[in-house]
PDB file of C-alpha atoms and ligand atoms in Angstrom:
ATOM      1  CA  MET A   1      -5.397 265.331 234.432  1.00  0.00           C
ATOM      2  CA  LYS A   2      -4.051 262.177 232.820  1.00  0.00           C
ATOM      3  CA  TYR A   3      -1.616 260.428 235.142  1.00  0.00           C
ATOM      4  CA  LYS A   4       0.846 257.727 234.162  1.00  0.00           C
ATOM      5  CA  ILE A   5       3.306 255.611 236.118  1.00  0.00           C
ATOM      6  CA  VAL A   6       6.484 254.464 234.390  1.00  0.00           C
ATOM      7  CA  SER A   7       9.429 252.338 235.500  1.00  0.00           C
ATOM      8  CA  ASP A   8      12.336 250.603 233.846  1.00  0.00           C
ATOM      9  CA  SER A   9      12.215 246.821 233.746  1.00  0.00           C
ATOM     10  CA  SER A  10      14.393 246.492 236.841  1.00  0.00           C
ATOM     11  CA  SER A  11      11.054 246.712 238.692  1.00  0.00           C
ATOM     12  CA  ASN A  12      10.046 243.219 237.463  1.00  0.00           C
ATOM     13  CA  LEU A  13       6.566 244.611 236.746  1.00  0.00           C
ATOM     14  CA  PHE A  14       5.034 244.474 233.289  1.00  0.00           C
ATOM     15  CA  ALA A  15       1.592 245.517 234.511  1.00  0.00           C
ATOM     16  CA  LEU A  16       0.164 247.675 237.263  1.00  0.00           C
ATOM     17  CA  GLU A  17      -3.558 247.401 237.786  1.00  0.00           C
ATOM     18  CA  GLN A  18      -6.025 250.306 237.966  1.00  0.00           C
ATOM     19  CA  VAL A  19      -3.659 252.931 236.512  1.00  0.00           C
ATOM     20  CA  GLU A  20      -1.931 253.817 233.247  1.00  0.00           C
ATOM     21  CA  TYR A  21       1.457 252.178 233.361  1.00  0.00           C
ATOM     22  CA  ALA A  22       4.437 251.568 231.081  1.00  0.00           C
ATOM     23  CA  ASN A  23       7.588 249.549 231.581  1.00  0.00           C
ATOM     24  CA  VAL A  24      10.781 250.535 229.725  1.00  0.00           C
ATOM     25  CA  PRO A  25      13.021 247.531 229.052  1.00  0.00           C
ATOM     26  CA  LEU A  26      16.704 247.141 229.819  1.00  0.00           C
ATOM     27  CA  LYS A  27      18.616 244.633 227.693  1.00  0.00           C
ATOM     28  CA  ILE A  28      20.919 241.729 228.389  1.00  0.00           C
ATOM     29  CA  ILE A  29      23.552 241.424 225.698  1.00  0.00           C
ATOM     30  CA  THR A  30      26.036 238.749 224.620  1.00  0.00           C
ATOM     31  CA  ASP A  31      28.078 238.504 221.397  1.00  0.00           C
ATOM     32  CA  GLU A  32      25.474 236.111 220.051  1.00  0.00           C
ATOM     33  CA  LYS A  33      22.189 237.519 221.214  1.00  0.00           C
ATOM     34  CA  GLU A  34      20.260 240.381 222.714  1.00  0.00           C
ATOM     35  CA  TYR A  35      17.556 239.664 225.292  1.00  0.00           C
ATOM     36  CA  VAL A  36      15.010 242.442 225.690  1.00  0.00           C
ATOM     37  CA  ASP A  37      13.500 242.493 229.165  1.00  0.00           C
ATOM     38  CA  GLU A  38       9.868 242.517 228.097  1.00  0.00           C
ATOM     39  CA  PRO A  39       6.876 240.167 228.384  1.00  0.00           C
ATOM     40  CA  GLY A  40       7.541 236.855 226.698  1.00  0.00           C
ATOM     41  CA  LEU A  41      11.257 236.702 227.529  1.00  0.00           C
ATOM     42  CA  ASP A  42      11.896 233.100 228.559  1.00  0.00           C
ATOM     43  CA  ILE A  43      13.948 233.400 231.759  1.00  0.00           C
ATOM     44  CA  PRO A  44      14.894 229.720 232.285  1.00  0.00           C
ATOM     45  CA  GLN A  45      16.056 229.591 228.660  1.00  0.00           C
ATOM     46  CA  MET A  46      18.026 232.832 228.976  1.00  0.00           C
ATOM     47  CA  ILE A  47      19.774 231.558 232.103  1.00  0.00           C
ATOM     48  CA  GLU A  48      20.594 228.245 230.404  1.00  0.00           C
ATOM     49  CA  GLU A  49      22.016 230.025 227.345  1.00  0.00           C
ATOM     50  CA  LEU A  50      24.048 232.443 229.474  1.00  0.00           C
ATOM     51  CA  LYS A  51      25.507 229.511 231.368  1.00  0.00           C
ATOM     52  CA  ARG A  52      26.634 227.872 228.127  1.00  0.00           C
ATOM     53  CA  THR A  53      27.912 230.887 226.234  1.00  0.00           C
ATOM     54  CA  LYS A  54      31.638 231.595 226.135  1.00  0.00           C
ATOM     55  CA  SER A  55      31.005 235.198 225.184  1.00  0.00           C
ATOM     56  CA  LYS A  56      31.014 238.161 227.533  1.00  0.00           C
ATOM     57  CA  SER A  57      27.621 239.266 228.745  1.00  0.00           C
ATOM     58  CA  GLY A  58      26.443 242.638 229.907  1.00  0.00           C
ATOM     59  CA  THR A  59      23.417 244.899 230.102  1.00  0.00           C
ATOM     60  CA  SER A  60      22.264 248.212 228.723  1.00  0.00           C
ATOM     61  CA  CYS A  61      19.723 250.681 229.987  1.00  0.00           C
ATOM     62  CA  PRO A  62      16.998 252.514 228.066  1.00  0.00           C
ATOM     63  CA  ASN A  63      17.937 255.830 226.454  1.00  0.00           C
ATOM     64  CA  ALA A  64      16.137 259.169 226.854  1.00  0.00           C
ATOM     65  CA  HIS A  65      14.132 258.598 223.678  1.00  0.00           C
ATOM     66  CA  GLU A  66      12.775 255.292 224.969  1.00  0.00           C
ATOM     67  CA  TRP A  67      11.828 256.872 228.277  1.00  0.00           C
ATOM     68  CA  LYS A  68      10.072 259.742 226.528  1.00  0.00           C
ATOM     69  CA  GLU A  69       8.076 257.349 224.338  1.00  0.00           C
ATOM     70  CA  ALA A  70       6.902 255.574 227.478  1.00  0.00           C
ATOM     71  CA  PHE A  71       5.615 258.862 228.966  1.00  0.00           C
ATOM     72  CA  GLY A  72       3.134 258.777 226.061  1.00  0.00           C
ATOM     73  CA  ASP A  73       0.766 261.733 226.182  1.00  0.00           C
ATOM     74  CA  ALA A  74       0.271 261.939 229.932  1.00  0.00           C
ATOM     75  CA  ASP A  75      -0.176 265.299 231.657  1.00  0.00           C
ATOM     76  CA  ALA A  76       1.566 264.018 234.764  1.00  0.00           C
ATOM     77  CA  VAL A  77       4.168 261.261 234.927  1.00  0.00           C
ATOM     78  CA  PHE A  78       5.551 259.499 237.976  1.00  0.00           C
ATOM     79  CA  ALA A  79       8.581 257.382 237.131  1.00  0.00           C
ATOM     80  CA  THR A  80      11.132 255.409 239.059  1.00  0.00           C
ATOM     81  CA  THR A  81      14.435 253.902 237.948  1.00  0.00           C
ATOM     82  CA  ILE A  82      17.042 251.385 239.020  1.00  0.00           C
ATOM     83  CA  THR A  83      19.819 252.956 241.118  1.00  0.00           C
ATOM     84  CA  GLY A  84      21.523 255.763 239.230  1.00  0.00           C
ATOM     85  CA  THR A  85      24.782 254.868 240.958  1.00  0.00           C
ATOM     86  CA  LEU A  86      25.053 251.604 238.979  1.00  0.00           C
ATOM     87  CA  SER A  87      23.074 252.371 235.819  1.00  0.00           C
ATOM     88  CA  GLY A  88      22.527 255.177 233.322  1.00  0.00           C
ATOM     89  CA  SER A  89      18.774 254.650 233.444  1.00  0.00           C
ATOM     90  CA  TYR A  90      18.115 257.503 235.886  1.00  0.00           C
ATOM     91  CA  ALA A  91      20.202 259.997 233.885  1.00  0.00           C
ATOM     92  CA  ALA A  92      18.353 258.987 230.707  1.00  0.00           C
ATOM     93  CA  ALA A  93      14.971 259.393 232.409  1.00  0.00           C
ATOM     94  CA  MET A  94      15.977 262.852 233.686  1.00  0.00           C
ATOM     95  CA  GLN A  95      16.959 263.899 230.162  1.00  0.00           C
ATOM     96  CA  ALA A  96      13.643 262.568 228.862  1.00  0.00           C
ATOM     97  CA  ARG A  97      11.882 264.592 231.558  1.00  0.00           C
ATOM     98  CA  GLU A  98      13.529 267.810 230.415  1.00  0.00           C
ATOM     99  CA  GLU A  99      12.596 267.215 226.777  1.00  0.00           C
ATOM    100  CA  TYR A 100       9.057 266.101 227.631  1.00  0.00           C
ATOM    101  CA  ILE A 101       8.356 269.215 229.677  1.00  0.00           C
ATOM    102  CA  GLU A 102       9.685 271.376 226.853  1.00  0.00           C
ATOM    103  CA  GLU A 103       7.508 269.651 224.280  1.00  0.00           C
ATOM    104  CA  HIS A 104       4.300 269.337 226.340  1.00  0.00           C
ATOM    105  CA  GLU A 105       3.241 272.621 227.821  1.00  0.00           C
ATOM    106  CA  GLY A 106       2.110 272.294 231.405  1.00  0.00           C
ATOM    107  CA  ALA A 107       3.181 268.663 231.739  1.00  0.00           C
ATOM    108  CA  LYS A 108       4.659 267.551 235.032  1.00  0.00           C
ATOM    109  CA  VAL A 109       7.187 264.756 235.402  1.00  0.00           C
ATOM    110  CA  CYS A 110       8.587 263.324 238.619  1.00  0.00           C
ATOM    111  CA  ILE A 111      11.543 260.931 238.348  1.00  0.00           C
ATOM    112  CA  ILE A 112      12.659 259.067 241.434  1.00  0.00           C
ATOM    113  CA  ASP A 113      16.053 257.385 241.590  1.00  0.00           C
ATOM    114  CA  SER A 114      15.155 254.323 243.665  1.00  0.00           C
ATOM    115  CA  LYS A 115      18.847 253.913 244.713  1.00  0.00           C
ATOM    116  CA  SER A 116      17.758 250.317 244.606  1.00  0.00           C
ATOM    117  CA  ALA A 117      16.281 247.716 242.265  1.00  0.00           C
ATOM    118  CA  GLY A 118      13.392 245.303 241.885  1.00  0.00           C
ATOM    119  CA  PRO A 119      10.770 245.175 244.614  1.00  0.00           C
ATOM    120  CA  GLU A 120      11.689 248.533 246.156  1.00  0.00           C
ATOM    121  CA  LEU A 121      10.584 250.165 242.883  1.00  0.00           C
ATOM    122  CA  GLN A 122       7.363 248.195 243.178  1.00  0.00           C
ATOM    123  CA  LEU A 123       6.686 249.656 246.625  1.00  0.00           C
ATOM    124  CA  LEU A 124       7.319 253.185 245.331  1.00  0.00           C
ATOM    125  CA  MET A 125       4.911 252.624 242.450  1.00  0.00           C
ATOM    126  CA  GLU A 126       2.221 251.242 244.725  1.00  0.00           C
ATOM    127  CA  LYS A 127       2.534 254.489 246.683  1.00  0.00           C
ATOM    128  CA  MET A 128       2.249 256.538 243.494  1.00  0.00           C
ATOM    129  CA  ARG A 129      -0.869 254.585 242.556  1.00  0.00           C
ATOM    130  CA  GLU A 130      -2.414 255.169 245.973  1.00  0.00           C
ATOM    131  CA  GLY A 131      -2.147 258.926 245.475  1.00  0.00           C
ATOM    132  CA  ILE A 132      -3.490 258.785 241.928  1.00  0.00           C
ATOM    133  CA  LEU A 133      -6.511 256.719 242.969  1.00  0.00           C
ATOM    134  CA  ARG A 134      -7.187 259.159 245.793  1.00  0.00           C
ATOM    135  CA  GLU A 135      -7.064 261.945 243.228  1.00  0.00           C
ATOM    136  CA  GLU A 136      -4.402 263.833 245.106  1.00  0.00           C
ATOM    137  CA  SER A 137      -2.489 266.649 243.399  1.00  0.00           C
ATOM    138  CA  PHE A 138       0.794 266.000 241.571  1.00  0.00           C
ATOM    139  CA  GLU A 139       2.746 267.812 244.289  1.00  0.00           C
ATOM    140  CA  GLN A 140       1.007 265.942 247.096  1.00  0.00           C
ATOM    141  CA  ILE A 141       1.782 262.605 245.472  1.00  0.00           C
ATOM    142  CA  GLU A 142       5.416 263.517 244.778  1.00  0.00           C
ATOM    143  CA  ASP A 143       5.955 264.632 248.393  1.00  0.00           C
ATOM    144  CA  ALA A 144       4.284 261.514 249.759  1.00  0.00           C
ATOM    145  CA  VAL A 145       6.355 259.173 247.569  1.00  0.00           C
ATOM    146  CA  ARG A 146       9.637 260.914 248.392  1.00  0.00           C
ATOM    147  CA  GLU A 147       8.791 260.750 252.100  1.00  0.00           C
ATOM    148  CA  TYR A 148       7.767 257.068 251.827  1.00  0.00           C
ATOM    149  CA  HIS A 149      11.078 256.322 250.061  1.00  0.00           C
ATOM    150  CA  LYS A 150      12.899 257.205 253.305  1.00  0.00           C
ATOM    151  CA  HIS A 151      11.174 254.208 254.863  1.00  0.00           C
ATOM    152  CA  THR A 152      11.565 251.579 252.143  1.00  0.00           C
ATOM    153  CA  HIS A 153      14.500 249.179 252.023  1.00  0.00           C
ATOM    154  CA  LEU A 154      15.984 246.417 249.917  1.00  0.00           C
ATOM    155  CA  LEU A 155      17.768 243.257 251.022  1.00  0.00           C
ATOM    156  CA  PHE A 156      19.182 240.547 248.774  1.00  0.00           C
ATOM    157  CA  ALA A 157      20.363 236.955 249.144  1.00  0.00           C
ATOM    158  CA  LEU A 158      22.573 235.845 246.270  1.00  0.00           C
ATOM    159  CA  GLN A 159      24.250 232.496 245.561  1.00  0.00           C
ATOM    160  CA  SER A 160      26.420 233.964 242.812  1.00  0.00           C
ATOM    161  CA  LEU A 161      27.756 237.458 242.190  1.00  0.00           C
ATOM    162  CA  THR A 162      29.548 236.509 238.994  1.00  0.00           C
ATOM    163  CA  ASN A 163      27.589 238.745 236.620  1.00  0.00           C
ATOM    164  CA  LEU A 164      27.640 241.675 239.045  1.00  0.00           C
ATOM    165  CA  SER A 165      31.400 241.388 239.440  1.00  0.00           C
ATOM    166  CA  ARG A 166      32.181 240.815 235.733  1.00  0.00           C
ATOM    167  CA  ASN A 167      30.241 243.964 234.950  1.00  0.00           C
ATOM    168  CA  GLY A 168      31.957 246.045 237.601  1.00  0.00           C
ATOM    169  CA  ARG A 169      28.917 246.411 239.862  1.00  0.00           C
ATOM    170  CA  VAL A 170      30.436 244.743 242.903  1.00  0.00           C
ATOM    171  CA  ASN A 171      33.885 244.205 244.379  1.00  0.00           C
ATOM    172  CA  PRO A 172      35.468 241.015 242.872  1.00  0.00           C
ATOM    173  CA  ALA A 173      36.696 239.907 246.328  1.00  0.00           C
ATOM    174  CA  VAL A 174      33.109 239.780 247.579  1.00  0.00           C
ATOM    175  CA  ALA A 175      32.062 237.884 244.469  1.00  0.00           C
ATOM    176  CA  ALA A 176      34.795 235.308 245.086  1.00  0.00           C
ATOM    177  CA  ALA A 177      33.365 234.552 248.534  1.00  0.00           C
ATOM    178  CA  ALA A 178      29.954 233.963 247.000  1.00  0.00           C
ATOM    179  CA  GLY A 179      31.513 231.542 244.542  1.00  0.00           C
ATOM    180  CA  ILE A 180      32.065 228.969 247.275  1.00  0.00           C
ATOM    181  CA  LEU A 181      29.449 226.246 247.020  1.00  0.00           C
ATOM    182  CA  GLY A 182      26.640 226.643 249.549  1.00  0.00           C
ATOM    183  CA  ILE A 183      27.587 230.191 250.530  1.00  0.00           C
ATOM    184  CA  CYS A 184      24.914 232.805 250.152  1.00  0.00           C
ATOM    185  CA  ILE A 185      25.670 236.522 250.381  1.00  0.00           C
ATOM    186  CA  VAL A 186      23.071 238.558 252.235  1.00  0.00           C
ATOM    187  CA  GLY A 187      23.272 242.291 251.868  1.00  0.00           C
ATOM    188  CA  LYS A 188      21.356 245.492 251.251  1.00  0.00           C
ATOM    189  CA  ALA A 189      21.049 248.404 248.905  1.00  0.00           C
ATOM    190  CA  SER A 190      23.154 251.099 250.606  1.00  0.00           C
ATOM    191  CA  ALA A 191      21.979 254.680 251.069  1.00  0.00           C
ATOM    192  CA  GLU A 192      24.213 255.594 248.103  1.00  0.00           C
ATOM    193  CA  GLY A 193      22.504 253.056 245.886  1.00  0.00           C
ATOM    194  CA  THR A 194      25.250 250.429 245.762  1.00  0.00           C
ATOM    195  CA  LEU A 195      25.341 246.797 246.834  1.00  0.00           C
ATOM    196  CA  GLU A 196      26.430 246.451 250.432  1.00  0.00           C
ATOM    197  CA  PRO A 197      27.223 242.810 251.269  1.00  0.00           C
ATOM    198  CA  MET A 198      26.723 242.138 254.997  1.00  0.00           C
ATOM    199  CA  HIS A 199      26.795 238.396 255.715  1.00  0.00           C
ATOM    200  CA  LYS A 200      28.250 235.229 254.249  1.00  0.00           C
ATOM    201  CA  CYS A 201      25.667 232.605 255.145  1.00  0.00           C
ATOM    202  CA  ARG A 202      26.193 228.867 254.960  1.00  0.00           C
ATOM    203  CA  GLY A 203      23.060 227.506 253.344  1.00  0.00           C
ATOM    204  CA  GLU A 204      19.773 229.043 252.313  1.00  0.00           C
ATOM    205  CA  ARG A 205      17.988 228.457 255.642  1.00  0.00           C
ATOM    206  CA  LYS A 206      20.608 230.519 257.414  1.00  0.00           C
ATOM    207  CA  ALA A 207      20.300 233.211 254.761  1.00  0.00           C
ATOM    208  CA  LEU A 208      16.521 233.433 255.192  1.00  0.00           C
ATOM    209  CA  ASP A 209      16.828 233.726 258.977  1.00  0.00           C
ATOM    210  CA  THR A 210      19.424 236.453 258.487  1.00  0.00           C
ATOM    211  CA  ILE A 211      17.058 238.350 256.202  1.00  0.00           C
ATOM    212  CA  VAL A 212      14.272 238.316 258.796  1.00  0.00           C
ATOM    213  CA  LYS A 213      16.743 239.475 261.440  1.00  0.00           C
ATOM    214  CA  GLU A 214      17.964 242.341 259.252  1.00  0.00           C
ATOM    215  CA  MET A 215      14.397 243.392 258.487  1.00  0.00           C
ATOM    216  CA  LYS A 216      13.583 243.628 262.179  1.00  0.00           C
ATOM    217  CA  LYS A 217      16.811 245.540 262.833  1.00  0.00           C
ATOM    218  CA  GLU A 218      15.765 248.156 260.238  1.00  0.00           C
ATOM    219  CA  GLY A 219      12.361 248.512 261.872  1.00  0.00           C
ATOM    220  CA  TYR A 220      10.090 246.179 259.933  1.00  0.00           C
ATOM    221  CA  ALA A 221       6.934 245.745 261.987  1.00  0.00           C
ATOM    222  CA  GLY A 222       4.414 243.975 259.785  1.00  0.00           C
ATOM    223  CA  GLY A 223       3.967 246.256 256.770  1.00  0.00           C
ATOM    224  CA  LYS A 224       4.446 245.522 253.082  1.00  0.00           C
ATOM    225  CA  VAL A 225       7.076 243.075 251.830  1.00  0.00           C
ATOM    226  CA  ARG A 226       7.636 242.293 248.154  1.00  0.00           C
ATOM    227  CA  ILE A 227       9.867 239.283 247.416  1.00  0.00           C
ATOM    228  CA  ALA A 228      11.251 238.829 243.903  1.00  0.00           C
ATOM    229  CA  HIS A 229      13.025 235.563 243.145  1.00  0.00           C
ATOM    230  CA  CYS A 230      14.972 234.128 240.236  1.00  0.00           C
ATOM    231  CA  LEU A 231      13.585 230.595 239.700  1.00  0.00           C
ATOM    232  CA  ASN A 232      13.399 229.976 243.441  1.00  0.00           C
ATOM    233  CA  VAL A 233       9.764 230.218 244.461  1.00  0.00           C
ATOM    234  CA  LYS A 234      10.407 227.667 247.232  1.00  0.00           C
ATOM    235  CA  ALA A 235      12.798 229.937 249.104  1.00  0.00           C
ATOM    236  CA  ALA A 236      10.494 232.919 248.541  1.00  0.00           C
ATOM    237  CA  GLU A 237       7.592 230.985 250.076  1.00  0.00           C
ATOM    238  CA  THR A 238       9.677 229.800 253.024  1.00  0.00           C
ATOM    239  CA  LEU A 239      10.725 233.397 253.651  1.00  0.00           C
ATOM    240  CA  LYS A 240       7.118 234.545 253.441  1.00  0.00           C
ATOM    241  CA  GLU A 241       6.126 231.942 256.049  1.00  0.00           C
ATOM    242  CA  LYS A 242       8.944 233.011 258.362  1.00  0.00           C
ATOM    243  CA  ILE A 243       7.880 236.642 258.118  1.00  0.00           C
ATOM    244  CA  LEU A 244       4.209 235.797 258.746  1.00  0.00           C
ATOM    245  CA  GLN A 245       5.152 233.671 261.754  1.00  0.00           C
ATOM    246  CA  ASP A 246       6.518 236.780 263.474  1.00  0.00           C
ATOM    247  CA  PHE A 247       4.129 239.280 261.855  1.00  0.00           C
ATOM    248  CA  PRO A 248       0.805 237.557 261.088  1.00  0.00           C
ATOM    249  CA  ASN A 249      -0.631 240.753 259.594  1.00  0.00           C
ATOM    250  CA  GLY A 250       2.318 241.366 257.273  1.00  0.00           C
ATOM    251  CA  ASN A 251       1.381 242.152 253.674  1.00  0.00           C
ATOM    252  CA  VAL A 252       3.755 239.826 251.799  1.00  0.00           C
ATOM    253  CA  GLU A 253       3.700 239.183 248.046  1.00  0.00           C
ATOM    254  CA  ILE A 254       5.959 237.063 245.865  1.00  0.00           C
ATOM    255  CA  LEU A 255       6.860 237.678 242.230  1.00  0.00           C
ATOM    256  CA  ASP A 256       9.267 236.408 239.575  1.00  0.00           C
ATOM    257  CA  CYS A 257      12.323 238.353 238.534  1.00  0.00           C
ATOM    258  CA  THR A 258      12.140 239.365 234.876  1.00  0.00           C
ATOM    259  CA  GLY A 259      15.249 239.625 232.676  1.00  0.00           C
ATOM    260  CA  LEU A 260      17.470 242.319 234.192  1.00  0.00           C
ATOM    261  CA  CYS A 261      17.114 241.196 237.801  1.00  0.00           C
ATOM    262  CA  SER A 262      17.447 237.535 236.757  1.00  0.00           C
ATOM    263  CA  PHE A 263      20.739 238.354 235.031  1.00  0.00           C
ATOM    264  CA  TYR A 264      22.241 240.065 238.080  1.00  0.00           C
ATOM    265  CA  ALA A 265      20.553 238.212 240.953  1.00  0.00           C
ATOM    266  CA  GLU A 266      21.236 234.947 239.060  1.00  0.00           C
ATOM    267  CA  LYS A 267      19.606 231.571 239.600  1.00  0.00           C
ATOM    268  CA  ASP A 268      18.095 231.208 243.091  1.00  0.00           C
ATOM    269  CA  GLY A 269      18.667 234.869 243.962  1.00  0.00           C
ATOM    270  CA  LEU A 270      16.166 236.723 246.162  1.00  0.00           C
ATOM    271  CA  MET A 271      15.444 240.433 246.405  1.00  0.00           C
ATOM    272  CA  ILE A 272      13.299 241.693 249.260  1.00  0.00           C
ATOM    273  CA  GLY A 273      11.724 245.144 249.304  1.00  0.00           C
ATOM    274  CA  TYR A 274       9.974 246.195 252.513  1.00  0.00           C
ATOM    275  CA  GLU A 275       8.682 249.209 254.411  1.00  0.00           C
ATOM    276  CA  ASP A 276       9.609 249.995 258.005  1.00  0.00           C
ATOM    277  CA  ALA A 277       7.279 250.885 260.865  1.00  0.00           C
ATOM    278  CA  ASN A 278       7.517 254.617 260.138  1.00  0.00           C
ATOM    279  CA  ALA A 279       6.309 254.294 256.552  1.00  0.00           C
TER     280      ALA A 279
HETATM  281  O1  LIG B   1      22.416 250.073 233.126  1.00  0.00           O
HETATM  282  C1  LIG B   1      22.544 248.848 233.205  1.00  0.00           C
HETATM  283  O2  LIG B   1      23.090 248.187 232.310  1.00  0.00           O
HETATM  284  C2  LIG B   1      21.999 248.134 234.424  1.00  0.00           C
HETATM  285  C3  LIG B   1      22.987 247.915 235.508  1.00  0.00           C
HETATM  286  C4  LIG B   1      22.414 247.332 236.785  1.00  0.00           C
HETATM  287  C5  LIG B   1      23.395 246.946 237.831  1.00  0.00           C
HETATM  288  C6  LIG B   1      22.882 246.439 239.140  1.00  0.00           C
HETATM  289  C7  LIG B   1      21.707 245.518 239.104  1.00  0.00           C
HETATM  290  C8  LIG B   1      21.365 244.817 240.380  1.00  0.00           C
HETATM  291  C9  LIG B   1      20.174 243.907 240.256  1.00  0.00           C
HETATM  292  C10 LIG B   1      20.957 242.565 242.316  1.00  0.00           C
HETATM  293  C11 LIG B   1      20.554 242.538 243.759  1.00  0.00           C
HETATM  294  C12 LIG B   1      20.187 243.789 244.483  1.00  0.00           C
HETATM  295  C13 LIG B   1      20.950 245.030 244.135  1.00  0.00           C
HETATM  296  C14 LIG B   1      20.782 246.281 244.961  1.00  0.00           C
HETATM  297  C15 LIG B   1      21.057 247.524 244.189  1.00  0.00           C
HETATM  298  C16 LIG B   1      21.486 248.709 244.947  1.00  0.00           C
HETATM  299  C17 LIG B   1      19.893 242.939 241.325  1.00  0.00           C
END
């Protein structure tokens, strides 16, 4: 049985070791240019150009055809997408699934709507990989990942919500609050898969402390944490230290946001995926 893991580029992962893996890019679009979220995209340059452009900017998700191509010739596919509440990526992947199953007799495809973005997709894929490496059955892996998903969470700390608000992904009133210099919005991915702002923090230090507090409140007890940052490795490292101070055995990794998450999380933004104690 040939297994393959697939995600859209909201996962920030262009490679996944030890297994077959494909990443399907979203795009960032202005009147002047299209940025494809794939390896080689220069994030600092994209952010600089977006800052300077007077044109509107937005994003687009992969279509069903692009998803299906990414499934390749696998017998069994495990895929996860950015929240279907804010993007068409999940719907496109589900359509690709239907067509793929029709065209490949006996093929099995599991699509999971992460109801989230970034590092929470990474956690789900690490779980998929665990099952594949253990040579578990398709059904066993699907059940385990869906169960694990009940215990994974996403927090964010954003200095600007301009692109989210301009593209109708967050309430403009919340975005206005984030526009005040030095204010950082800390929030979470809601159960419905939308952005739920929770705190207006003055300064990054305060925001990082708030994140650790929220993690503990949701039952974090020293498991996996994946921190994705947009050009802010310093804050990501400080957060990692804070987490390890309280949970020395925590499994904390840091990675860069690629294009899609950089566009929406914006410069200095952090996204934190973690598992709770019942994972
Ligand atoms: O289909 C498309 O064009 C993509 C639209 C994506 C919209 C939302 C992206 C959010 C990315 C922001 C911080 C965490 C968000 C939590 C999501 C529930 C990153």
